[in-house]
PDB file of C-alpha atoms and ligand atoms in Angstrom:
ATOM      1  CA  UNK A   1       0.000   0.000   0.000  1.00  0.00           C
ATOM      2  CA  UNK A   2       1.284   3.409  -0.684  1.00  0.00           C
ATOM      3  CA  UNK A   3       1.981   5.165   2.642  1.00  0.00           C
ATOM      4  CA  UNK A   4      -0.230   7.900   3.927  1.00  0.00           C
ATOM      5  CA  UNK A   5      -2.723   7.857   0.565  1.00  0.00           C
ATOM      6  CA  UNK A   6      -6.402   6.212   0.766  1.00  0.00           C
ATOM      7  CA  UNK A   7      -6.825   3.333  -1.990  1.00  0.00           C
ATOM      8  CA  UNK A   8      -8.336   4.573  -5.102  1.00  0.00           C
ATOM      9  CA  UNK A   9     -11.675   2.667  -6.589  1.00  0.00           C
ATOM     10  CA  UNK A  10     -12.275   4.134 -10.409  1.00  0.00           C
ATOM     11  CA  UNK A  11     -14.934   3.074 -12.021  1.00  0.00           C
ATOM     12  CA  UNK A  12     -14.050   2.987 -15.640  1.00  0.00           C
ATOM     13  CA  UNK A  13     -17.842   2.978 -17.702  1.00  0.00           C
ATOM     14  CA  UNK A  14     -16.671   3.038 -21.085  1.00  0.00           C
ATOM     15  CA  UNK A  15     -18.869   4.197 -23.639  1.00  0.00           C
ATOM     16  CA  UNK A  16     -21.701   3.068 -21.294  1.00  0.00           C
ATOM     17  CA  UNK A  17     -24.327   4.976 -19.794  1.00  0.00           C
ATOM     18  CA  UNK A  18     -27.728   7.213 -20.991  1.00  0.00           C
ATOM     19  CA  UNK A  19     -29.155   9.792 -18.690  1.00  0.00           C
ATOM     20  CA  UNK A  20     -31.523   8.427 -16.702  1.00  0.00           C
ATOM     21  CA  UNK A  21     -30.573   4.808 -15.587  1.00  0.00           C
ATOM     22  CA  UNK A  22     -26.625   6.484 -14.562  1.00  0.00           C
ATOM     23  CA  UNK A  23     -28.736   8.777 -12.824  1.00  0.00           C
ATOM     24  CA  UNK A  24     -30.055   6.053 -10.492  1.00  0.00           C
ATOM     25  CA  UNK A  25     -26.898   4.455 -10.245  1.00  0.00           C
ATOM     26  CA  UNK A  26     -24.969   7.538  -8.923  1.00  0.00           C
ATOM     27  CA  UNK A  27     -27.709   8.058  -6.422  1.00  0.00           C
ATOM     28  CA  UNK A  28     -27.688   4.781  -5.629  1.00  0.00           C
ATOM     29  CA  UNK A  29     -23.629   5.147  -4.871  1.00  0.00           C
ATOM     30  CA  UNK A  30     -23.927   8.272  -3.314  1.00  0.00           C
ATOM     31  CA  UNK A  31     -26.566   6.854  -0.750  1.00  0.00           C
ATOM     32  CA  UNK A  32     -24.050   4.000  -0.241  1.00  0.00           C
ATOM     33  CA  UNK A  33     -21.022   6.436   0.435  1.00  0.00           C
ATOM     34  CA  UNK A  34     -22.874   9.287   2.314  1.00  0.00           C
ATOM     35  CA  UNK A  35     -24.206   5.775   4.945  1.00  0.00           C
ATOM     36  CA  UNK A  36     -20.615   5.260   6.389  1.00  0.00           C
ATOM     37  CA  UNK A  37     -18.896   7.563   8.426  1.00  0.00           C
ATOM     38  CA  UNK A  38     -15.338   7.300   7.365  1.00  0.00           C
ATOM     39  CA  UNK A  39     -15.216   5.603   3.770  1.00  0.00           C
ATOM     40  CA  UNK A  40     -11.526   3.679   3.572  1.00  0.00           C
ATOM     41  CA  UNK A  41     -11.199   4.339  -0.149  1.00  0.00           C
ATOM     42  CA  UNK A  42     -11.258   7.338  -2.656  1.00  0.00           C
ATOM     43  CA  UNK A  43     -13.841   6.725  -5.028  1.00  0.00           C
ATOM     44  CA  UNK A  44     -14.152   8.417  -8.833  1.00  0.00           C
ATOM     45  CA  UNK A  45     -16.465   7.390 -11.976  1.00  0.00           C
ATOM     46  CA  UNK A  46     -15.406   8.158 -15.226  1.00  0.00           C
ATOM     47  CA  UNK A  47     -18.419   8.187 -17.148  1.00  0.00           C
ATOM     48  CA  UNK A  48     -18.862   8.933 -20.846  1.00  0.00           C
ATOM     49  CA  UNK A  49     -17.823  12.797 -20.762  1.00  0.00           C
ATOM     50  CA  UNK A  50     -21.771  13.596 -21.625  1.00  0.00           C
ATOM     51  CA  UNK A  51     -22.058  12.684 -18.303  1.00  0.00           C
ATOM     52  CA  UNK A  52     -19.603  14.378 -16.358  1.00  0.00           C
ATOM     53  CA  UNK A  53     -21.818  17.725 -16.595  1.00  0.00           C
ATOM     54  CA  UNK A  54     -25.198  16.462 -15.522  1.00  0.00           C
ATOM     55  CA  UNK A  55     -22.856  14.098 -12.555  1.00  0.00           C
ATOM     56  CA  UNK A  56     -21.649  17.226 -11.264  1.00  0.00           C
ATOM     57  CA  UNK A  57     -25.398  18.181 -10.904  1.00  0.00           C
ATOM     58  CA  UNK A  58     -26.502  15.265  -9.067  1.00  0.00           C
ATOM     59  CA  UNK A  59     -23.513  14.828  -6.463  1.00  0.00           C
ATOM     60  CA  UNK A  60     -24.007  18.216  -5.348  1.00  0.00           C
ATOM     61  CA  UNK A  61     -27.879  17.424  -4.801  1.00  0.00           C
ATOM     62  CA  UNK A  62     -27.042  14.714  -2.783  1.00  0.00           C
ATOM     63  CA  UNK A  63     -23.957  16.551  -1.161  1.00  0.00           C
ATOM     64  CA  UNK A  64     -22.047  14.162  -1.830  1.00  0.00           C
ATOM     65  CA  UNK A  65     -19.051  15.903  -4.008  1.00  0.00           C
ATOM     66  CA  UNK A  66     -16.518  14.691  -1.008  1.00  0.00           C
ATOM     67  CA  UNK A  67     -17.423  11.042  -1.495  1.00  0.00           C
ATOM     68  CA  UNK A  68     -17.352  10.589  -4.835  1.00  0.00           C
ATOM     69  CA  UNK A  69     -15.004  12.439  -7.257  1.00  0.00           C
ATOM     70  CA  UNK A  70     -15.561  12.196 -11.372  1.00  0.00           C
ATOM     71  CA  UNK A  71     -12.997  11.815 -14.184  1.00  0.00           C
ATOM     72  CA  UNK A  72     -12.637  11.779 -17.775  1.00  0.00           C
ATOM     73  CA  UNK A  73     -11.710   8.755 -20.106  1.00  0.00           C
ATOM     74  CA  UNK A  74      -9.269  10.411 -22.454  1.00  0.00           C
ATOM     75  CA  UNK A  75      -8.173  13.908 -22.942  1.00  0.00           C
ATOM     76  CA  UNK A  76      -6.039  15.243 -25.987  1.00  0.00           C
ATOM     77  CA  UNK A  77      -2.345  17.244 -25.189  1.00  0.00           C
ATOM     78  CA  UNK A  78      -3.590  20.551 -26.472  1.00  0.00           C
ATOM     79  CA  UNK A  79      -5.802  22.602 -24.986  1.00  0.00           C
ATOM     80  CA  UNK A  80      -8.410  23.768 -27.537  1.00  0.00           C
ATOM     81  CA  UNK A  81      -8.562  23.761 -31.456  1.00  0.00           C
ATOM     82  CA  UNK A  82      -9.181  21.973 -34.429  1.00  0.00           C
ATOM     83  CA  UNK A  83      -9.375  18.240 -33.207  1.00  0.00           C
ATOM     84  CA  UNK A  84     -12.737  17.580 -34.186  1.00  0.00           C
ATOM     85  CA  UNK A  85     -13.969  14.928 -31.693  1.00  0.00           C
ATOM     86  CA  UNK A  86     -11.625  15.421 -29.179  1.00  0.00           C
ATOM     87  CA  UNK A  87     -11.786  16.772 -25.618  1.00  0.00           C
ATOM     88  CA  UNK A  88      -9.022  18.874 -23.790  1.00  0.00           C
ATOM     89  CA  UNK A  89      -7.768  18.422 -20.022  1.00  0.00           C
ATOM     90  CA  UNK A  90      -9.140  22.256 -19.206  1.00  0.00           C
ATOM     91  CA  UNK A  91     -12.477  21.024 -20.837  1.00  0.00           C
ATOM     92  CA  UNK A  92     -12.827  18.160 -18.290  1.00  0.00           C
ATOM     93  CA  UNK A  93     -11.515  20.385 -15.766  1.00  0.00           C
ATOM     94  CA  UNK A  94     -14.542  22.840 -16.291  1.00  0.00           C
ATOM     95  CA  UNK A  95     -16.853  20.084 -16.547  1.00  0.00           C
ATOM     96  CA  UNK A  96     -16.075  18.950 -13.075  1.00  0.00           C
ATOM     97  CA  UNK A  97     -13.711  15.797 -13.325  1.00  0.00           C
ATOM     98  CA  UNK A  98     -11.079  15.759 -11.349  1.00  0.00           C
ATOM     99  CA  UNK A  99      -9.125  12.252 -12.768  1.00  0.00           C
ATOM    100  CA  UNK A 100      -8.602  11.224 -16.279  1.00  0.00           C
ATOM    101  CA  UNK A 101      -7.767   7.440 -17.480  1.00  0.00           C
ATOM    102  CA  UNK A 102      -4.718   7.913 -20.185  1.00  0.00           C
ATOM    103  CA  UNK A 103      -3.791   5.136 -21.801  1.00  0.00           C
ATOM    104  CA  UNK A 104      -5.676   2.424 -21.943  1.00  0.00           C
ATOM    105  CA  UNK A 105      -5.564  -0.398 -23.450  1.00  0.00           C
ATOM    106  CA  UNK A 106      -8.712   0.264 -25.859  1.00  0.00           C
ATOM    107  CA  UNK A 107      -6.573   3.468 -26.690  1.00  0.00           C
ATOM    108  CA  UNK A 108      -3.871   1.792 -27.700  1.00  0.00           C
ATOM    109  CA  UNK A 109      -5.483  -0.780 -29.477  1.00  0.00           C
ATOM    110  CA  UNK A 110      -8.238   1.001 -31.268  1.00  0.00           C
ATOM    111  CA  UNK A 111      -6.183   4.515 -31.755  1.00  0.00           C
ATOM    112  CA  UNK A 112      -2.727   3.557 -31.894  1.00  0.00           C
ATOM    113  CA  UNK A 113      -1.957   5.136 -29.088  1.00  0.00           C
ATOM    114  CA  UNK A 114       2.102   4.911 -28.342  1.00  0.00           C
ATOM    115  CA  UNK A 115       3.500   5.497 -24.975  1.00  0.00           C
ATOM    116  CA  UNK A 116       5.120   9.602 -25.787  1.00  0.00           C
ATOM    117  CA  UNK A 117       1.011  10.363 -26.885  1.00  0.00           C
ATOM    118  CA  UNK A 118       0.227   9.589 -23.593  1.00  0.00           C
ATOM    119  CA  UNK A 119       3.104  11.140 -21.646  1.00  0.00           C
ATOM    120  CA  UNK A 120       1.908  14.327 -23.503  1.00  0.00           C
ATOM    121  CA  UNK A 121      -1.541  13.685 -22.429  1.00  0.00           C
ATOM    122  CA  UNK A 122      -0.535  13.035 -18.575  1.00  0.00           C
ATOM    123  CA  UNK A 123       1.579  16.801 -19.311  1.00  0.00           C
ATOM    124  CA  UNK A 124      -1.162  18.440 -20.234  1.00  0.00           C
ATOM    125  CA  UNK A 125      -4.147  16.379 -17.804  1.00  0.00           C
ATOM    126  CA  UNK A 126      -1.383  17.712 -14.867  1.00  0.00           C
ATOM    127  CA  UNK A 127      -0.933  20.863 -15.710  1.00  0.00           C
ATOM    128  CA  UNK A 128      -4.859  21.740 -15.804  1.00  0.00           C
ATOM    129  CA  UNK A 129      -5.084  20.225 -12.065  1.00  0.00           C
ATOM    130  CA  UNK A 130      -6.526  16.811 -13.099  1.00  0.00           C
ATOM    131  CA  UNK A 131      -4.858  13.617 -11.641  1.00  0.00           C
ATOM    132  CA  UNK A 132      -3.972  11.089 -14.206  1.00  0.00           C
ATOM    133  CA  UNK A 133      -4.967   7.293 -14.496  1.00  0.00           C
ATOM    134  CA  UNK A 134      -1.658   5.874 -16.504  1.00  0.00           C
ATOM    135  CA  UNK A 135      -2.758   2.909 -17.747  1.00  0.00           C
ATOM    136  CA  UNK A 136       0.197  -0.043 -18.187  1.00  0.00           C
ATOM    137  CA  UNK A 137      -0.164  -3.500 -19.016  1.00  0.00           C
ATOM    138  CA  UNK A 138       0.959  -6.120 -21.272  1.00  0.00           C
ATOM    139  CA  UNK A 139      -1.124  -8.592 -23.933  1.00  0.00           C
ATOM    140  CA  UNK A 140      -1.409 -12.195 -23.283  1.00  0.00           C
ATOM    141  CA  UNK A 141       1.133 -12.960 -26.459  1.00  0.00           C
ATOM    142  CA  UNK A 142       3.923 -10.654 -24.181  1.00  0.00           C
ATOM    143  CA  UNK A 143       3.599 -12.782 -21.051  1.00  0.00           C
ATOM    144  CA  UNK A 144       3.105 -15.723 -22.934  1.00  0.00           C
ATOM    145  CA  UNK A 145       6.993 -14.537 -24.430  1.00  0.00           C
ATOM    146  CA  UNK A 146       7.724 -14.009 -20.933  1.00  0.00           C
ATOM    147  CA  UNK A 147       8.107 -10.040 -21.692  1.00  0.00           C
ATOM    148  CA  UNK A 148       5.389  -8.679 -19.426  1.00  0.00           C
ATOM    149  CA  UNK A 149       7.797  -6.899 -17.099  1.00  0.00           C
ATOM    150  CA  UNK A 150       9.789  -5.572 -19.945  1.00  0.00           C
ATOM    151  CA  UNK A 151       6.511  -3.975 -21.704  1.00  0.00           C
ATOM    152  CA  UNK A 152       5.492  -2.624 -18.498  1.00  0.00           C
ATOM    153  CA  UNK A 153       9.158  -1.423 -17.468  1.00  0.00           C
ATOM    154  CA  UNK A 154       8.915   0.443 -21.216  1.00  0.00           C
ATOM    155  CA  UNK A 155       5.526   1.645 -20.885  1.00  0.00           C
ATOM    156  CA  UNK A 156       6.472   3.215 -17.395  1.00  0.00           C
ATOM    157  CA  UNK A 157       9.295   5.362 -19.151  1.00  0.00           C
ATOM    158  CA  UNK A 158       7.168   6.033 -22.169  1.00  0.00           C
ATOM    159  CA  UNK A 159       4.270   6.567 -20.911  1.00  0.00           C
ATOM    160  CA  UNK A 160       4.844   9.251 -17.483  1.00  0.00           C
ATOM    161  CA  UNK A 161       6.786  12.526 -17.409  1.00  0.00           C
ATOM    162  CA  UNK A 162       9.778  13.154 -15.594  1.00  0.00           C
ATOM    163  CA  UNK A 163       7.237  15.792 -13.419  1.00  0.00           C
ATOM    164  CA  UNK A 164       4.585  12.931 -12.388  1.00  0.00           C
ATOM    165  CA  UNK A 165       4.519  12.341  -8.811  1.00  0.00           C
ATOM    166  CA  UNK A 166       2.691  10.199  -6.556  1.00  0.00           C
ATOM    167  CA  UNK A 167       0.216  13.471  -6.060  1.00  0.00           C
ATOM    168  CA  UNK A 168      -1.108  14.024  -9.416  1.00  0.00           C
ATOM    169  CA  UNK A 169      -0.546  10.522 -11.352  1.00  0.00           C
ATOM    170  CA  UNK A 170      -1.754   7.120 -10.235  1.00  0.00           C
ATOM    171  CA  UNK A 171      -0.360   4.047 -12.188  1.00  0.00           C
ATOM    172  CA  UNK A 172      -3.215   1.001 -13.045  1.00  0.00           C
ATOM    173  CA  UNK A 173      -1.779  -1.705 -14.049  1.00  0.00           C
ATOM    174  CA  UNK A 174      -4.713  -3.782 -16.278  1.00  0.00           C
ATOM    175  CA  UNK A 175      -2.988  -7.221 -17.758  1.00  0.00           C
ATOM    176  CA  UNK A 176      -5.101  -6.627 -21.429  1.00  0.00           C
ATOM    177  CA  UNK A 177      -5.881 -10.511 -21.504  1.00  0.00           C
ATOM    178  CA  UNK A 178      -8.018  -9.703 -18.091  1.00  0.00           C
ATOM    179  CA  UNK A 179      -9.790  -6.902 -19.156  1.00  0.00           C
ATOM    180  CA  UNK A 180     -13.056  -7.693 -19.365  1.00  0.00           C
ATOM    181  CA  UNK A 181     -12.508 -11.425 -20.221  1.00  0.00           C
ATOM    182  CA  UNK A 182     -13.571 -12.481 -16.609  1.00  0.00           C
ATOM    183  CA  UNK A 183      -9.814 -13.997 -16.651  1.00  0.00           C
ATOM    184  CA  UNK A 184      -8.045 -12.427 -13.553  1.00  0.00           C
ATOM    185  CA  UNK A 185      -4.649 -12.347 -12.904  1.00  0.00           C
ATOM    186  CA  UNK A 186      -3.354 -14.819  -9.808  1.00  0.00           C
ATOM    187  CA  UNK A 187      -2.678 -12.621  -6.647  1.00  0.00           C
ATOM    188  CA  UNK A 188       1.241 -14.023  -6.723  1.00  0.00           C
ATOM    189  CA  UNK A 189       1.431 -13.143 -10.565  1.00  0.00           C
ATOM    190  CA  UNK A 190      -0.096  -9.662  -9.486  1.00  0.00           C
ATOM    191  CA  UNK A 191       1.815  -9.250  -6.702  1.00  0.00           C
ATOM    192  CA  UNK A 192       5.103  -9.775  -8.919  1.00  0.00           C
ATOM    193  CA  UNK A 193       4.202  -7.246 -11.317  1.00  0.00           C
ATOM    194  CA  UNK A 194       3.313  -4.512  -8.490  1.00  0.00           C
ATOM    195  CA  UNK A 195       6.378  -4.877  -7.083  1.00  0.00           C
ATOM    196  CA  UNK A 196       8.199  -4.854  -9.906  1.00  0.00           C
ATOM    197  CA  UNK A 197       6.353  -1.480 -10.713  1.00  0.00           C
ATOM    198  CA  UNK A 198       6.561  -0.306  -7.154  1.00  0.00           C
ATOM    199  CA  UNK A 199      10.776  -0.558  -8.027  1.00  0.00           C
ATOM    200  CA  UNK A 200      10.435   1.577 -11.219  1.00  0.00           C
ATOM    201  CA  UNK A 201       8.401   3.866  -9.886  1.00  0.00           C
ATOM    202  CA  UNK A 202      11.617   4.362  -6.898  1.00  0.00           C
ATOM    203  CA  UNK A 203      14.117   4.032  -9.325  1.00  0.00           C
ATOM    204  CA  UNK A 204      12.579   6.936 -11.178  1.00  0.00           C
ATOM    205  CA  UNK A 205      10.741   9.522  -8.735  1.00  0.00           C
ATOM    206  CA  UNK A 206      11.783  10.511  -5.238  1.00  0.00           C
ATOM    207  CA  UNK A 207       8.737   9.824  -4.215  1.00  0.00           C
ATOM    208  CA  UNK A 208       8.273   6.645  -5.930  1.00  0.00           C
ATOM    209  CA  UNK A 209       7.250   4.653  -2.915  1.00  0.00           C
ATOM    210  CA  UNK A 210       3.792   7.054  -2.890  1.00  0.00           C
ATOM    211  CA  UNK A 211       2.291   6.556  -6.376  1.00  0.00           C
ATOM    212  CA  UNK A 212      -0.584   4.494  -5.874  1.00  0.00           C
ATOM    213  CA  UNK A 213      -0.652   1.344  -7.867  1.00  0.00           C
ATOM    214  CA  UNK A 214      -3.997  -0.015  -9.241  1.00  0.00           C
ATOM    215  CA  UNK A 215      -4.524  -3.407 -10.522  1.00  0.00           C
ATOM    216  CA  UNK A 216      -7.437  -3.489 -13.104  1.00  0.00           C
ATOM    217  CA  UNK A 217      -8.837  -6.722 -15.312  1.00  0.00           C
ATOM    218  CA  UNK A 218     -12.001  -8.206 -14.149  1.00  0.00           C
ATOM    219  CA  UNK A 219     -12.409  -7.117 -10.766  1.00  0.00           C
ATOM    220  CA  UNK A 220     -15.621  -8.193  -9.099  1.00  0.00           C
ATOM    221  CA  UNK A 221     -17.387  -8.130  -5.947  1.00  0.00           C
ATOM    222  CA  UNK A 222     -16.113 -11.774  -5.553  1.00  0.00           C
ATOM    223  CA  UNK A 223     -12.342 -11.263  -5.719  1.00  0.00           C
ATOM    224  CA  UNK A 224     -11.756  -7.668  -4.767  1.00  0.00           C
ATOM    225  CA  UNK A 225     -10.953  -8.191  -1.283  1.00  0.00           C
ATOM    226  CA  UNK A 226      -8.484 -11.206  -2.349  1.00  0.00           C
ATOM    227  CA  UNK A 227      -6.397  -8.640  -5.081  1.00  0.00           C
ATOM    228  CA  UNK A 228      -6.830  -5.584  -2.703  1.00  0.00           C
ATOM    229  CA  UNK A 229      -4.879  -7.409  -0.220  1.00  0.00           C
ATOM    230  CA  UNK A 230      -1.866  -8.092  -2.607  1.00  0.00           C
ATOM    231  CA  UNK A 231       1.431  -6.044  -1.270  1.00  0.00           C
ATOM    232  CA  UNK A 232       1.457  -2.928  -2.873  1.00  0.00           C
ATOM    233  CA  UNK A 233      -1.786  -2.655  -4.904  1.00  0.00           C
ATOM    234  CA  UNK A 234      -3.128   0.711  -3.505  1.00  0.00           C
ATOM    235  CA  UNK A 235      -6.489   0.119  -5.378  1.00  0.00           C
ATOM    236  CA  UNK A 236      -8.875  -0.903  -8.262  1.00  0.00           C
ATOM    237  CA  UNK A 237      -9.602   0.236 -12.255  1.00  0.00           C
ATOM    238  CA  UNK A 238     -12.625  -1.632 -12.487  1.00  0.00           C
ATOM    239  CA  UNK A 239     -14.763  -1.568 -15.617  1.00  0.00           C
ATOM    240  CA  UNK A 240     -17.850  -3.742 -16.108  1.00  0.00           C
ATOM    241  CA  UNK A 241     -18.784  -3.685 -12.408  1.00  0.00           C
ATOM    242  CA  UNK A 242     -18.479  -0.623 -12.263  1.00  0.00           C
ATOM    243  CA  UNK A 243     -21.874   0.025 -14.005  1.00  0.00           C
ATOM    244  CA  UNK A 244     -24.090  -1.254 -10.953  1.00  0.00           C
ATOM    245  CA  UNK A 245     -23.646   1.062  -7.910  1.00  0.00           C
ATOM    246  CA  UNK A 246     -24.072  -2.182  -5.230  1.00  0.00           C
ATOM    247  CA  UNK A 247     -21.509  -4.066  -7.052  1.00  0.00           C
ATOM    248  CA  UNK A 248     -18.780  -0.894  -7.149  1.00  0.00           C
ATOM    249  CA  UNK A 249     -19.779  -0.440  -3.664  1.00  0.00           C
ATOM    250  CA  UNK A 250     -19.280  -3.797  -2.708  1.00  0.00           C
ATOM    251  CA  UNK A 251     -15.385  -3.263  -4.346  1.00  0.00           C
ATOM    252  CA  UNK A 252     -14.937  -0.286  -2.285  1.00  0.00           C
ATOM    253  CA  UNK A 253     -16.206  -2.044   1.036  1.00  0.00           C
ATOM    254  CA  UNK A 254     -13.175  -4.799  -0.113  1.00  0.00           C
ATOM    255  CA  UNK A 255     -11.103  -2.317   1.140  1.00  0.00           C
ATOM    256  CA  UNK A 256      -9.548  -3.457   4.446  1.00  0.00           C
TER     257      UNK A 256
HETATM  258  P1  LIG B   1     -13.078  -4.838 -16.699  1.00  0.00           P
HETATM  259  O1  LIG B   1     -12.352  -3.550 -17.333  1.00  0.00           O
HETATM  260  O2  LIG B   1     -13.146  -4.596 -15.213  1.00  0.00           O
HETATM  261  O3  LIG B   1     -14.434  -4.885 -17.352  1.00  0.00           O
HETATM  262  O4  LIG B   1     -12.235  -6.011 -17.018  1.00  0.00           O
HETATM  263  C1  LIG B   1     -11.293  -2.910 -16.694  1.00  0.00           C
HETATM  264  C2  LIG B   1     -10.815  -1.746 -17.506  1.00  0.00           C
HETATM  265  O5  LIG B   1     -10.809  -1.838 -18.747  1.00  0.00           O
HETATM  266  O6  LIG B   1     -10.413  -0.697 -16.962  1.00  0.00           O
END
C-alpha cells in the first residue's frame, strides 16, 4: 500500500451509460457512500464525458461531491482547437472531473496510441489540475513470451513525465488478456508485477514509494478483497462492475 494515501476505486464505464438509468446508479452510490462515516477508499467514476456535466449536478444534490469524485476517459495534449472529436484536459476540468484514465488499453489498441502520446496527455491532464490514471499492461502474447515486465518497465518510461509524482498521477496496471474477459490475474502473478512497478516507480521519482498502484482486469465483488490485499496494490480500475452502484460499492467495502 502506498503510505499515507487512501486506496483509489475508479470506475471505468466506457462508452456506457444514458441519462436516466446512470442517474439512479450515482444516487444509488452516493446513498451507499454518504451511509458510512469514514469511507476507507477514494472513489471516482469516469463516465462517458456527456455525463460528467449532468454528474456534477446530481452529487451536489445529494452533497455528496466529497465522497465521490468524477474523471474523464481520455483527454487530448492541447488545450483547444481543431481536433474535431476530441476533448481537452481544461475542458474536463470545467466540466467537473477531477481524474482522467490515459492510456488504456482500448486506446492503444483502437487509436494507436504509443506510450510519448500519452506522456503528452498526462503533461497536459497535470498541468490543468486533473490527476492522471496511466494505464500499463501487457497482452497475453507478451507474457506468454515471458516479456510482461519488460513492456510494463517500457511503458512506465514512455508513458509518465519526468514531473509525475505520486500526487497528481496514479499508475493502473490492467494485464489486457483480463480486461473484461472475466480472466483475472493470480494474486502471486499480481503481486510480482506490483512490485516490480513499485521498483520503477523508486528508481525513477523521489517519491516513488507514494504513487498508488492499481490493478485493473475483471475485478468483481467476488475477488476484490483477495487482489486488494496483494502487497502494494493501492487500489482498483474496475470496468464492467463498475456500471451497478451495489456491485462498485461492494469493491470499495473490499477495502480493508
Ligand atoms: P473490466 O475492465 O473490469 O471490465 O475487465 C477494466 C478496464 O478496462 O479498466
Amino acid at each position: 500500500m502506498a503510505k499515507s494515501q487512501n486506496p483509489l476505486i475508479a470506475g471505468n464505464w466506457k462508452m456506457n451509460g444514458l441519462l436516466q438509468p446512470a442517474e439512479a446508479e450515482i444516487k444509488q452510490l452516493t446513498k451507499f457512500a454518504l451511509s458510512v462515516k469514514n469511507l476507507q477508499a477514494t472513489l471516482v467514476i469516469c463516465p462517458p464525458a456527456t455525463l460528467l456535466v449532468p454528474m456534477r449536478g446530481w452529487l451536489r444534490d445529494a452533497r455528496a461531491e466529497e465522497v465521490l469524485a468524477t474523471g474523464g476517459q481520455d483527454c487530448r495534449a492541447e488545450d483547444s482547437g481543431a481536433f474535431t472529436g476530441d476533448l481537452s484536459a481544461p475542458m474536463l476540468k470545467d466540466a467537473g472531473a477531477s481524474y482522467v484514465i490515459l492510456g488504456h488499453s482500448e486506446r492503444r489498441q483502437y487509436y494507436g496510441e504509443v506510450d510519448s502520446a500519452v506522456c503528452a496527455k498526462a503533461t497536459a491532464a497535470t498541468a490543468s489540475k486533473l490527476t492522471a490514471i496511466v494505464c500499463i499492461g501487457e497482452t497475453l502474447d507478451e507474457r506468454e513470451k515471458g516479456a510482461a515486465e519488460q513492456v510494463v518497465a517500457r511503458q512506465i518510461q514512455g508513458s509518465l513525465p519526468d514531473s509525475a509524482c505520486s500526487t497528481d498521477t496514479v499508475i493502473a496496471y490492467e494485464p489486457v488478456w483480463a480486461i473484461g474477459t472475466g480472466r483475472v490475474a493470480a494474486p502471486a502473478d499480481v503481486a510480482a508485477m506490483h512490485h516490480h512497478i513499485r521498483m520503477l516507480l523508486a528508481q525513477r521519482f523521489k517519491d516513488g514509494g507514494a504513487f498508488r498502484v492499481l490493478y485493473g482486469g475483471s475485478v468483481k465483488p467476488s475477488n476484490a478483497a483477495e487482489l486488494l490485499a496483494v502487497p502494494n496494490v493501492d487500489g482498483a480500475l474496475v470496468g464492467g462492475a463498475s456500471l451497478k452502484a451495489a456491485d462498485f460499492w461492494a469493491i470499495a467495502e473490499a477495502v480493508a
